[in-house]
Amino acid sequence: MEEILANLCGSSRIDPLPVWEHGNVGHCFNQLILNMFPHAILAVVSACYIGTPRSLDSGNVHRPGWKCRIAASFILAGLSVLDIIPVAIWQRGLSSLYVEVLASGIATLAWLTHSLALVALYKSPHSFSRGPTTLLVLAFFPIPSLIITLVWRCQTEMGVQHVQPGTVFRVSILCLQLTTLVFYVIGYIIPTPNRHNFF
């Protein structure tokens, strides 16, 4: 196991998954534990809601909060895909290349699954409420990892004289992801119409 982690993270076999490096949370630890696990849990729980039965009477109701959350989820899935591009183009020699691609791939899958779950809930009787609170709570779980990654990138990669275009692109994507999560929360806060108003 140590050898697999060492190869994946580009670290030594003595300490294959360093928790703390150079005054920051270890990048590989952040990606594998703080990023991938929350996204994997989000994907699994969201998948449980994809088969939610539809409601015939929810089609003509205007629910901007739900639409905002669905759009934000699809945007987060797209941003996770975009995060893979600079790694593949500009940072091929990166020691943690496979971790970066794996983390972004799982994040893409998680947000895509979450988007489909929200679409299913939007077309169900749940649309007259804000839906399961579990999904909102799980959407918050990746935030610490995003903030840690943003701080890490600013301290280690933005501080050099010749900043790579891939670094600027990835920092921009991180900022957009955090902004999109704010819109997701706003979508949850927007009041939903009560069912009895339409009958």
Short mmCIF file of N, CA and C in Angstrom, two decimals, residues 2-173:
data_model
loop_
_atom_site.label_atom_id
_atom_site.label_comp_id
_atom_site.label_asym_id
_atom_site.label_seq_id
_atom_site.Cartn_x
_atom_site.Cartn_y
_atom_site.Cartn_z
N GLU A 2 1.95 1.20 0.79
CA GLU A 2 2.84 2.37 0.86
C GLU A 2 3.45 2.67 -0.50
N GLU A 3 3.78 1.60 -1.23
CA GLU A 3 4.40 1.78 -2.55
C GLU A 3 3.42 2.41 -3.54
N ILE A 4 2.17 1.98 -3.48
CA ILE A 4 1.15 2.55 -4.38
C ILE A 4 0.95 4.03 -4.08
N LEU A 5 0.82 4.37 -2.78
CA LEU A 5 0.65 5.77 -2.41
C LEU A 5 1.86 6.61 -2.78
N ALA A 6 3.06 6.05 -2.57
CA ALA A 6 4.29 6.78 -2.90
C ALA A 6 4.36 7.06 -4.40
N ASN A 7 3.98 6.08 -5.22
CA ASN A 7 3.99 6.28 -6.68
C ASN A 7 2.90 7.27 -7.11
N LEU A 8 1.76 7.18 -6.46
CA LEU A 8 0.64 8.06 -6.81
C LEU A 8 0.94 9.51 -6.44
N CYS A 9 1.54 9.70 -5.26
CA CYS A 9 1.79 11.05 -4.75
C CYS A 9 3.16 11.59 -5.14
N GLY A 10 4.04 10.73 -5.64
CA GLY A 10 5.40 11.17 -5.94
C GLY A 10 6.18 11.46 -4.68
N SER A 11 5.92 10.68 -3.62
CA SER A 11 6.58 10.89 -2.33
C SER A 11 7.45 9.68 -1.99
N SER A 12 8.09 9.72 -0.83
CA SER A 12 8.95 8.62 -0.41
C SER A 12 8.11 7.49 0.19
N ARG A 13 8.66 6.30 0.21
CA ARG A 13 7.94 5.16 0.79
C ARG A 13 7.89 5.23 2.30
N ILE A 14 8.78 5.98 2.90
CA ILE A 14 8.78 6.13 4.36
C ILE A 14 7.56 6.93 4.81
N ASP A 15 7.26 7.98 4.09
CA ASP A 15 6.08 8.82 4.39
C ASP A 15 5.31 9.03 3.09
N PRO A 16 4.54 8.01 2.65
CA PRO A 16 3.90 8.09 1.33
C PRO A 16 2.77 9.12 1.24
N LEU A 17 2.13 9.42 2.36
CA LEU A 17 1.01 10.37 2.35
C LEU A 17 1.23 11.41 3.45
N PRO A 18 2.17 12.36 3.21
CA PRO A 18 2.47 13.35 4.25
C PRO A 18 1.27 14.26 4.53
N VAL A 19 0.93 14.35 5.81
CA VAL A 19 -0.21 15.17 6.22
C VAL A 19 0.17 16.64 6.24
N TRP A 20 1.41 16.94 6.60
CA TRP A 20 1.86 18.32 6.75
C TRP A 20 3.17 18.49 5.99
N GLU A 21 3.23 19.47 5.08
CA GLU A 21 4.43 19.74 4.29
C GLU A 21 4.68 21.24 4.22
N HIS A 22 5.88 21.64 4.57
CA HIS A 22 6.31 23.03 4.43
C HIS A 22 5.31 24.03 5.02
N GLY A 23 4.77 23.74 6.17
CA GLY A 23 3.86 24.65 6.84
C GLY A 23 2.44 24.64 6.32
N ASN A 24 2.11 23.70 5.44
CA ASN A 24 0.76 23.58 4.88
C ASN A 24 0.30 22.14 4.98
N VAL A 25 -1.00 21.95 4.79
CA VAL A 25 -1.53 20.59 4.67
C VAL A 25 -0.91 19.97 3.42
N GLY A 26 -0.45 18.73 3.53
CA GLY A 26 0.16 18.05 2.39
C GLY A 26 -0.78 18.01 1.20
N HIS A 27 -0.25 18.33 0.02
CA HIS A 27 -1.10 18.44 -1.17
C HIS A 27 -1.74 17.10 -1.52
N CYS A 28 -0.97 16.03 -1.44
CA CYS A 28 -1.52 14.71 -1.77
C CYS A 28 -2.57 14.29 -0.75
N PHE A 29 -2.31 14.56 0.52
CA PHE A 29 -3.29 14.26 1.57
C PHE A 29 -4.58 15.06 1.33
N ASN A 30 -4.41 16.30 0.97
CA ASN A 30 -5.57 17.15 0.68
C ASN A 30 -6.38 16.59 -0.47
N GLN A 31 -5.70 16.19 -1.55
CA GLN A 31 -6.41 15.69 -2.73
C GLN A 31 -7.06 14.33 -2.48
N LEU A 32 -6.32 13.43 -1.83
CA LEU A 32 -6.85 12.07 -1.63
C LEU A 32 -7.89 11.98 -0.52
N ILE A 33 -7.66 12.65 0.59
CA ILE A 33 -8.54 12.51 1.75
C ILE A 33 -9.58 13.63 1.81
N LEU A 34 -9.14 14.87 1.76
CA LEU A 34 -10.06 15.99 1.95
C LEU A 34 -10.87 16.35 0.70
N ASN A 35 -10.40 15.92 -0.47
CA ASN A 35 -11.10 16.24 -1.71
C ASN A 35 -11.87 15.03 -2.25
N MET A 36 -11.18 13.90 -2.40
CA MET A 36 -11.82 12.76 -3.05
C MET A 36 -12.89 12.09 -2.18
N PHE A 37 -12.65 11.94 -0.89
CA PHE A 37 -13.65 11.30 -0.03
C PHE A 37 -14.96 12.08 0.02
N PRO A 38 -14.93 13.39 0.28
CA PRO A 38 -16.21 14.13 0.26
C PRO A 38 -16.93 14.06 -1.08
N HIS A 39 -16.17 14.12 -2.17
CA HIS A 39 -16.82 14.03 -3.49
C HIS A 39 -17.38 12.63 -3.72
N ALA A 40 -16.68 11.60 -3.26
CA ALA A 40 -17.18 10.24 -3.43
C ALA A 40 -18.47 10.04 -2.63
N ILE A 41 -18.51 10.57 -1.40
CA ILE A 41 -19.72 10.47 -0.58
C ILE A 41 -20.86 11.24 -1.24
N LEU A 42 -20.56 12.44 -1.75
CA LEU A 42 -21.57 13.24 -2.45
C LEU A 42 -22.14 12.47 -3.64
N ALA A 43 -21.27 11.79 -4.39
CA ALA A 43 -21.72 11.03 -5.56
C ALA A 43 -22.62 9.87 -5.16
N VAL A 44 -22.23 9.13 -4.12
CA VAL A 44 -23.00 7.96 -3.70
C VAL A 44 -24.36 8.37 -3.16
N VAL A 45 -24.39 9.37 -2.30
CA VAL A 45 -25.67 9.81 -1.72
C VAL A 45 -26.56 10.43 -2.80
N SER A 46 -25.98 11.22 -3.69
CA SER A 46 -26.76 11.83 -4.77
C SER A 46 -27.36 10.77 -5.68
N ALA A 47 -26.60 9.70 -5.93
CA ALA A 47 -27.09 8.63 -6.80
C ALA A 47 -28.35 7.98 -6.23
N CYS A 48 -28.49 8.01 -4.91
CA CYS A 48 -29.70 7.43 -4.28
C CYS A 48 -30.96 8.21 -4.63
N TYR A 49 -30.82 9.47 -5.02
CA TYR A 49 -31.99 10.30 -5.33
C TYR A 49 -32.30 10.38 -6.82
N ILE A 50 -31.46 9.81 -7.66
CA ILE A 50 -31.69 9.90 -9.10
C ILE A 50 -32.98 9.21 -9.51
N GLY A 51 -33.35 8.14 -8.83
CA GLY A 51 -34.57 7.40 -9.17
C GLY A 51 -35.82 7.90 -8.47
N THR A 52 -35.81 9.12 -7.95
CA THR A 52 -36.98 9.66 -7.25
C THR A 52 -38.18 9.72 -8.21
N PRO A 53 -39.34 9.20 -7.77
CA PRO A 53 -40.53 9.23 -8.64
C PRO A 53 -40.95 10.65 -8.98
N ARG A 54 -41.40 10.82 -10.21
CA ARG A 54 -41.84 12.15 -10.67
C ARG A 54 -43.22 12.48 -10.16
N SER A 55 -43.46 13.78 -10.12
CA SER A 55 -44.79 14.27 -9.75
C SER A 55 -45.42 14.92 -10.97
N LEU A 56 -46.66 14.54 -11.27
CA LEU A 56 -47.32 15.08 -12.45
C LEU A 56 -47.72 16.54 -12.28
N ASP A 57 -47.88 16.99 -11.04
CA ASP A 57 -48.38 18.34 -10.80
C ASP A 57 -47.30 19.36 -10.51
N SER A 58 -46.03 19.02 -10.74
CA SER A 58 -44.97 19.99 -10.42
C SER A 58 -44.36 20.66 -11.65
N GLY A 59 -44.94 20.41 -12.82
CA GLY A 59 -44.33 20.90 -14.05
C GLY A 59 -44.48 22.39 -14.31
N ASN A 60 -45.57 23.00 -13.89
CA ASN A 60 -45.83 24.39 -14.24
C ASN A 60 -45.46 25.37 -13.14
N VAL A 61 -44.75 24.93 -12.14
CA VAL A 61 -44.41 25.77 -10.99
C VAL A 61 -43.05 26.41 -11.22
N HIS A 62 -42.97 27.72 -10.97
CA HIS A 62 -41.71 28.45 -11.12
C HIS A 62 -40.90 28.33 -9.83
N ARG A 63 -39.72 27.69 -9.91
CA ARG A 63 -38.87 27.48 -8.73
C ARG A 63 -37.44 27.92 -9.05
N PRO A 64 -37.14 29.21 -8.93
CA PRO A 64 -35.80 29.70 -9.30
C PRO A 64 -34.68 29.14 -8.43
N GLY A 65 -34.97 28.84 -7.17
CA GLY A 65 -33.95 28.29 -6.29
C GLY A 65 -33.45 26.94 -6.76
N TRP A 66 -34.38 26.10 -7.17
CA TRP A 66 -34.00 24.79 -7.69
C TRP A 66 -33.19 24.92 -8.98
N LYS A 67 -33.62 25.81 -9.86
CA LYS A 67 -32.91 26.00 -11.12
C LYS A 67 -31.50 26.53 -10.89
N CYS A 68 -31.35 27.41 -9.90
CA CYS A 68 -30.03 27.94 -9.54
C CYS A 68 -29.11 26.83 -9.04
N ARG A 69 -29.63 25.95 -8.19
CA ARG A 69 -28.83 24.84 -7.67
C ARG A 69 -28.45 23.85 -8.77
N ILE A 70 -29.39 23.56 -9.66
CA ILE A 70 -29.10 22.64 -10.76
C ILE A 70 -28.03 23.23 -11.68
N ALA A 71 -28.18 24.50 -12.02
CA ALA A 71 -27.19 25.16 -12.89
C ALA A 71 -25.82 25.18 -12.21
N ALA A 72 -25.80 25.52 -10.91
CA ALA A 72 -24.52 25.57 -10.19
C ALA A 72 -23.85 24.20 -10.16
N SER A 73 -24.64 23.14 -10.00
CA SER A 73 -24.07 21.79 -9.97
C SER A 73 -23.47 21.40 -11.32
N PHE A 74 -24.18 21.72 -12.40
CA PHE A 74 -23.64 21.42 -13.73
C PHE A 74 -22.38 22.25 -14.01
N ILE A 75 -22.38 23.51 -13.56
CA ILE A 75 -21.19 24.35 -13.74
C ILE A 75 -20.01 23.78 -12.97
N LEU A 76 -20.25 23.30 -11.74
CA LEU A 76 -19.17 22.71 -10.94
C LEU A 76 -18.63 21.45 -11.61
N ALA A 77 -19.50 20.67 -12.24
CA ALA A 77 -19.03 19.49 -12.99
C ALA A 77 -18.15 19.93 -14.16
N GLY A 78 -18.58 20.97 -14.87
CA GLY A 78 -17.79 21.47 -16.00
C GLY A 78 -16.45 22.05 -15.57
N LEU A 79 -16.45 22.77 -14.44
CA LEU A 79 -15.19 23.34 -13.94
C LEU A 79 -14.21 22.25 -13.51
N SER A 80 -14.74 21.15 -12.99
CA SER A 80 -13.87 20.04 -12.61
C SER A 80 -13.22 19.41 -13.84
N VAL A 81 -13.96 19.36 -14.94
CA VAL A 81 -13.38 18.86 -16.20
C VAL A 81 -12.31 19.83 -16.69
N LEU A 82 -12.61 21.13 -16.63
CA LEU A 82 -11.64 22.13 -17.07
C LEU A 82 -10.36 22.11 -16.24
N ASP A 83 -10.46 21.67 -14.99
CA ASP A 83 -9.30 21.62 -14.11
C ASP A 83 -8.30 20.56 -14.57
N ILE A 84 -8.76 19.57 -15.32
CA ILE A 84 -7.87 18.50 -15.82
C ILE A 84 -7.01 19.01 -16.98
N ILE A 85 -7.54 19.93 -17.77
CA ILE A 85 -6.86 20.38 -18.99
C ILE A 85 -5.48 20.98 -18.72
N PRO A 86 -5.32 21.95 -17.80
CA PRO A 86 -3.98 22.49 -17.60
C PRO A 86 -2.99 21.48 -17.04
N VAL A 87 -3.48 20.52 -16.28
CA VAL A 87 -2.59 19.47 -15.76
C VAL A 87 -2.05 18.65 -16.92
N ALA A 88 -2.93 18.30 -17.85
CA ALA A 88 -2.52 17.47 -18.99
C ALA A 88 -1.62 18.23 -19.97
N ILE A 89 -1.83 19.54 -20.11
CA ILE A 89 -1.07 20.30 -21.10
C ILE A 89 0.23 20.87 -20.53
N TRP A 90 0.14 21.60 -19.41
CA TRP A 90 1.29 22.34 -18.92
C TRP A 90 2.08 21.64 -17.81
N GLN A 91 1.47 20.71 -17.12
CA GLN A 91 2.13 20.15 -15.94
C GLN A 91 2.31 18.64 -16.04
N ARG A 92 2.76 18.18 -17.19
CA ARG A 92 2.94 16.74 -17.38
C ARG A 92 4.01 16.15 -16.49
N GLY A 93 5.01 16.93 -16.15
CA GLY A 93 6.09 16.44 -15.30
C GLY A 93 5.78 16.51 -13.82
N LEU A 94 4.59 16.93 -13.47
CA LEU A 94 4.20 17.06 -12.07
C LEU A 94 4.22 15.70 -11.39
N SER A 95 4.82 15.65 -10.19
CA SER A 95 4.95 14.37 -9.50
C SER A 95 3.59 13.81 -9.08
N SER A 96 2.64 14.68 -8.81
CA SER A 96 1.32 14.22 -8.37
C SER A 96 0.28 14.32 -9.50
N LEU A 97 0.72 14.10 -10.74
CA LEU A 97 -0.16 14.22 -11.91
C LEU A 97 -1.37 13.31 -11.79
N TYR A 98 -1.14 12.04 -11.42
CA TYR A 98 -2.23 11.08 -11.36
C TYR A 98 -3.23 11.42 -10.26
N VAL A 99 -2.73 11.96 -9.16
CA VAL A 99 -3.62 12.38 -8.07
C VAL A 99 -4.50 13.53 -8.53
N GLU A 100 -3.91 14.47 -9.25
CA GLU A 100 -4.68 15.62 -9.75
C GLU A 100 -5.78 15.18 -10.70
N VAL A 101 -5.44 14.29 -11.63
CA VAL A 101 -6.43 13.82 -12.60
C VAL A 101 -7.50 12.99 -11.90
N LEU A 102 -7.09 12.13 -10.96
CA LEU A 102 -8.05 11.30 -10.21
C LEU A 102 -9.00 12.16 -9.39
N ALA A 103 -8.46 13.16 -8.68
CA ALA A 103 -9.30 14.03 -7.85
C ALA A 103 -10.30 14.82 -8.71
N SER A 104 -9.82 15.36 -9.83
CA SER A 104 -10.73 16.12 -10.71
C SER A 104 -11.76 15.21 -11.36
N GLY A 105 -11.36 14.00 -11.70
CA GLY A 105 -12.30 13.04 -12.29
C GLY A 105 -13.41 12.65 -11.33
N ILE A 106 -13.05 12.39 -10.08
CA ILE A 106 -14.06 12.04 -9.08
C ILE A 106 -14.96 13.24 -8.78
N ALA A 107 -14.38 14.44 -8.75
CA ALA A 107 -15.20 15.64 -8.53
C ALA A 107 -16.19 15.84 -9.67
N THR A 108 -15.75 15.58 -10.91
CA THR A 108 -16.65 15.69 -12.06
C THR A 108 -17.80 14.71 -11.94
N LEU A 109 -17.48 13.47 -11.62
CA LEU A 109 -18.51 12.44 -11.45
C LEU A 109 -19.48 12.81 -10.33
N ALA A 110 -18.94 13.32 -9.22
CA ALA A 110 -19.79 13.68 -8.07
C ALA A 110 -20.76 14.79 -8.43
N TRP A 111 -20.26 15.86 -9.05
CA TRP A 111 -21.15 16.99 -9.36
C TRP A 111 -22.13 16.66 -10.48
N LEU A 112 -21.72 15.81 -11.41
CA LEU A 112 -22.65 15.39 -12.46
C LEU A 112 -23.77 14.54 -11.86
N THR A 113 -23.41 13.61 -10.97
CA THR A 113 -24.41 12.78 -10.28
C THR A 113 -25.33 13.65 -9.43
N HIS A 114 -24.74 14.63 -8.75
CA HIS A 114 -25.52 15.55 -7.92
C HIS A 114 -26.49 16.36 -8.78
N SER A 115 -26.04 16.79 -9.94
CA SER A 115 -26.90 17.54 -10.86
C SER A 115 -28.11 16.71 -11.29
N LEU A 116 -27.84 15.46 -11.64
CA LEU A 116 -28.93 14.58 -12.07
C LEU A 116 -29.90 14.30 -10.92
N ALA A 117 -29.36 14.19 -9.70
CA ALA A 117 -30.23 13.99 -8.53
C ALA A 117 -31.12 15.22 -8.31
N LEU A 118 -30.55 16.41 -8.46
CA LEU A 118 -31.35 17.63 -8.29
C LEU A 118 -32.42 17.75 -9.37
N VAL A 119 -32.10 17.34 -10.60
CA VAL A 119 -33.10 17.36 -11.67
C VAL A 119 -34.24 16.40 -11.33
N ALA A 120 -33.90 15.20 -10.82
CA ALA A 120 -34.94 14.23 -10.44
C ALA A 120 -35.80 14.78 -9.29
N LEU A 121 -35.17 15.41 -8.31
CA LEU A 121 -35.92 15.98 -7.19
C LEU A 121 -36.77 17.17 -7.62
N TYR A 122 -36.27 17.93 -8.61
CA TYR A 122 -36.99 19.08 -9.13
C TYR A 122 -38.31 18.65 -9.78
N LYS A 123 -38.32 17.46 -10.36
CA LYS A 123 -39.52 16.95 -11.03
C LYS A 123 -40.37 16.07 -10.11
N SER A 124 -40.06 16.09 -8.83
CA SER A 124 -40.76 15.24 -7.87
C SER A 124 -41.52 16.11 -6.86
N PRO A 125 -42.27 15.49 -5.96
CA PRO A 125 -42.95 16.28 -4.91
C PRO A 125 -41.99 17.04 -4.00
N HIS A 126 -40.72 16.66 -3.97
CA HIS A 126 -39.72 17.37 -3.16
C HIS A 126 -39.53 18.81 -3.63
N SER A 127 -39.94 19.11 -4.87
CA SER A 127 -39.69 20.45 -5.42
C SER A 127 -40.52 21.53 -4.73
N PHE A 128 -41.53 21.13 -3.97
CA PHE A 128 -42.31 22.12 -3.23
C PHE A 128 -41.65 22.47 -1.90
N SER A 129 -40.54 21.82 -1.61
CA SER A 129 -39.72 22.18 -0.45
C SER A 129 -38.31 22.44 -0.97
N ARG A 130 -37.36 22.53 -0.09
CA ARG A 130 -35.97 22.74 -0.52
C ARG A 130 -35.26 21.43 -0.81
N GLY A 131 -35.95 20.33 -0.62
CA GLY A 131 -35.34 19.03 -0.86
C GLY A 131 -34.57 18.54 0.35
N PRO A 132 -33.94 17.39 0.23
CA PRO A 132 -33.21 16.82 1.37
C PRO A 132 -32.05 17.71 1.81
N THR A 133 -31.98 18.00 3.09
CA THR A 133 -30.90 18.83 3.64
C THR A 133 -29.56 18.12 3.53
N THR A 134 -29.60 16.80 3.48
CA THR A 134 -28.37 16.01 3.36
C THR A 134 -27.55 16.44 2.15
N LEU A 135 -28.22 16.70 1.05
CA LEU A 135 -27.51 17.09 -0.17
C LEU A 135 -26.81 18.43 -0.01
N LEU A 136 -27.45 19.36 0.70
CA LEU A 136 -26.82 20.65 0.95
C LEU A 136 -25.58 20.49 1.83
N VAL A 137 -25.72 19.71 2.89
CA VAL A 137 -24.60 19.50 3.81
C VAL A 137 -23.42 18.84 3.08
N LEU A 138 -23.71 17.84 2.27
CA LEU A 138 -22.65 17.14 1.54
C LEU A 138 -22.00 18.05 0.49
N ALA A 139 -22.75 19.01 -0.04
CA ALA A 139 -22.16 19.96 -1.00
C ALA A 139 -21.14 20.87 -0.33
N PHE A 140 -21.26 21.05 0.99
CA PHE A 140 -20.30 21.87 1.74
C PHE A 140 -18.99 21.14 2.02
N PHE A 141 -19.00 19.82 2.05
CA PHE A 141 -17.82 19.05 2.45
C PHE A 141 -16.56 19.32 1.62
N PRO A 142 -16.64 19.53 0.31
CA PRO A 142 -15.41 19.80 -0.46
C PRO A 142 -14.83 21.21 -0.25
N ILE A 143 -15.56 22.11 0.39
CA ILE A 143 -15.10 23.50 0.53
C ILE A 143 -13.75 23.62 1.23
N PRO A 144 -13.51 22.93 2.38
CA PRO A 144 -12.18 23.05 3.01
C PRO A 144 -11.04 22.68 2.08
N SER A 145 -11.24 21.62 1.29
CA SER A 145 -10.20 21.20 0.35
C SER A 145 -9.95 22.27 -0.71
N LEU A 146 -11.01 22.88 -1.21
CA LEU A 146 -10.86 23.93 -2.22
C LEU A 146 -10.08 25.12 -1.65
N ILE A 147 -10.40 25.50 -0.43
CA ILE A 147 -9.70 26.63 0.20
C ILE A 147 -8.24 26.29 0.46
N ILE A 148 -7.99 25.08 0.97
CA ILE A 148 -6.59 24.65 1.22
C ILE A 148 -5.81 24.62 -0.08
N THR A 149 -6.42 24.11 -1.15
CA THR A 149 -5.74 24.05 -2.45
C THR A 149 -5.46 25.45 -2.97
N LEU A 150 -6.42 26.37 -2.81
CA LEU A 150 -6.22 27.75 -3.26
C LEU A 150 -5.07 28.41 -2.51
N VAL A 151 -5.04 28.24 -1.20
CA VAL A 151 -3.94 28.81 -0.40
C VAL A 151 -2.61 28.18 -0.80
N TRP A 152 -2.60 26.85 -0.98
CA TRP A 152 -1.38 26.14 -1.37
C TRP A 152 -0.85 26.63 -2.71
N ARG A 153 -1.75 26.79 -3.68
CA ARG A 153 -1.33 27.26 -5.00
C ARG A 153 -0.79 28.69 -4.94
N CYS A 154 -1.45 29.53 -4.17
CA CYS A 154 -1.00 30.92 -4.06
C CYS A 154 0.37 31.00 -3.38
N GLN A 155 0.63 30.15 -2.40
CA GLN A 155 1.89 30.20 -1.66
C GLN A 155 3.03 29.53 -2.42
N THR A 156 2.75 28.43 -3.09
CA THR A 156 3.84 27.67 -3.71
C THR A 156 4.03 27.97 -5.19
N GLU A 157 2.96 28.23 -5.92
CA GLU A 157 3.08 28.37 -7.36
C GLU A 157 2.95 29.81 -7.85
N MET A 158 2.20 30.63 -7.14
CA MET A 158 2.03 32.03 -7.58
C MET A 158 3.16 32.92 -7.08
N GLY A 159 3.95 32.45 -6.14
CA GLY A 159 5.00 33.27 -5.57
C GLY A 159 6.28 33.28 -6.39
N VAL A 160 6.38 32.43 -7.40
CA VAL A 160 7.60 32.39 -8.22
C VAL A 160 7.57 33.52 -9.25
N GLN A 161 8.77 33.80 -9.80
CA GLN A 161 8.86 34.92 -10.76
C GLN A 161 8.13 34.63 -12.06
N HIS A 162 8.30 33.43 -12.58
CA HIS A 162 7.68 33.07 -13.86
C HIS A 162 6.47 32.19 -13.59
N VAL A 163 5.33 32.82 -13.45
CA VAL A 163 4.10 32.08 -13.18
C VAL A 163 3.64 31.40 -14.46
N GLN A 164 3.36 30.10 -14.36
CA GLN A 164 2.92 29.32 -15.50
C GLN A 164 1.46 29.64 -15.84
N PRO A 165 1.10 29.62 -17.13
CA PRO A 165 -0.30 29.88 -17.49
C PRO A 165 -1.25 28.86 -16.87
N GLY A 166 -0.77 27.62 -16.73
CA GLY A 166 -1.60 26.58 -16.12
C GLY A 166 -1.94 26.89 -14.68
N THR A 167 -0.99 27.50 -13.96
CA THR A 167 -1.23 27.86 -12.57
C THR A 167 -2.30 28.94 -12.46
N VAL A 168 -2.19 29.97 -13.31
CA VAL A 168 -3.19 31.05 -13.32
C VAL A 168 -4.57 30.48 -13.66
N PHE A 169 -4.60 29.59 -14.64
CA PHE A 169 -5.85 28.98 -15.07
C PHE A 169 -6.48 28.18 -13.93
N ARG A 170 -5.66 27.40 -13.22
CA ARG A 170 -6.18 26.55 -12.13
C ARG A 170 -6.62 27.37 -10.93
N VAL A 171 -5.90 28.45 -10.63
CA VAL A 171 -6.33 29.33 -9.53
C VAL A 171 -7.66 30.00 -9.89
N SER A 172 -7.81 30.39 -11.15
CA SER A 172 -9.07 30.98 -11.60
C SER A 172 -10.22 29.98 -11.47
N ILE A 173 -9.96 28.72 -11.82
CA ILE A 173 -10.99 27.68 -11.71
C ILE A 173 -11.38 27.47 -10.25
#
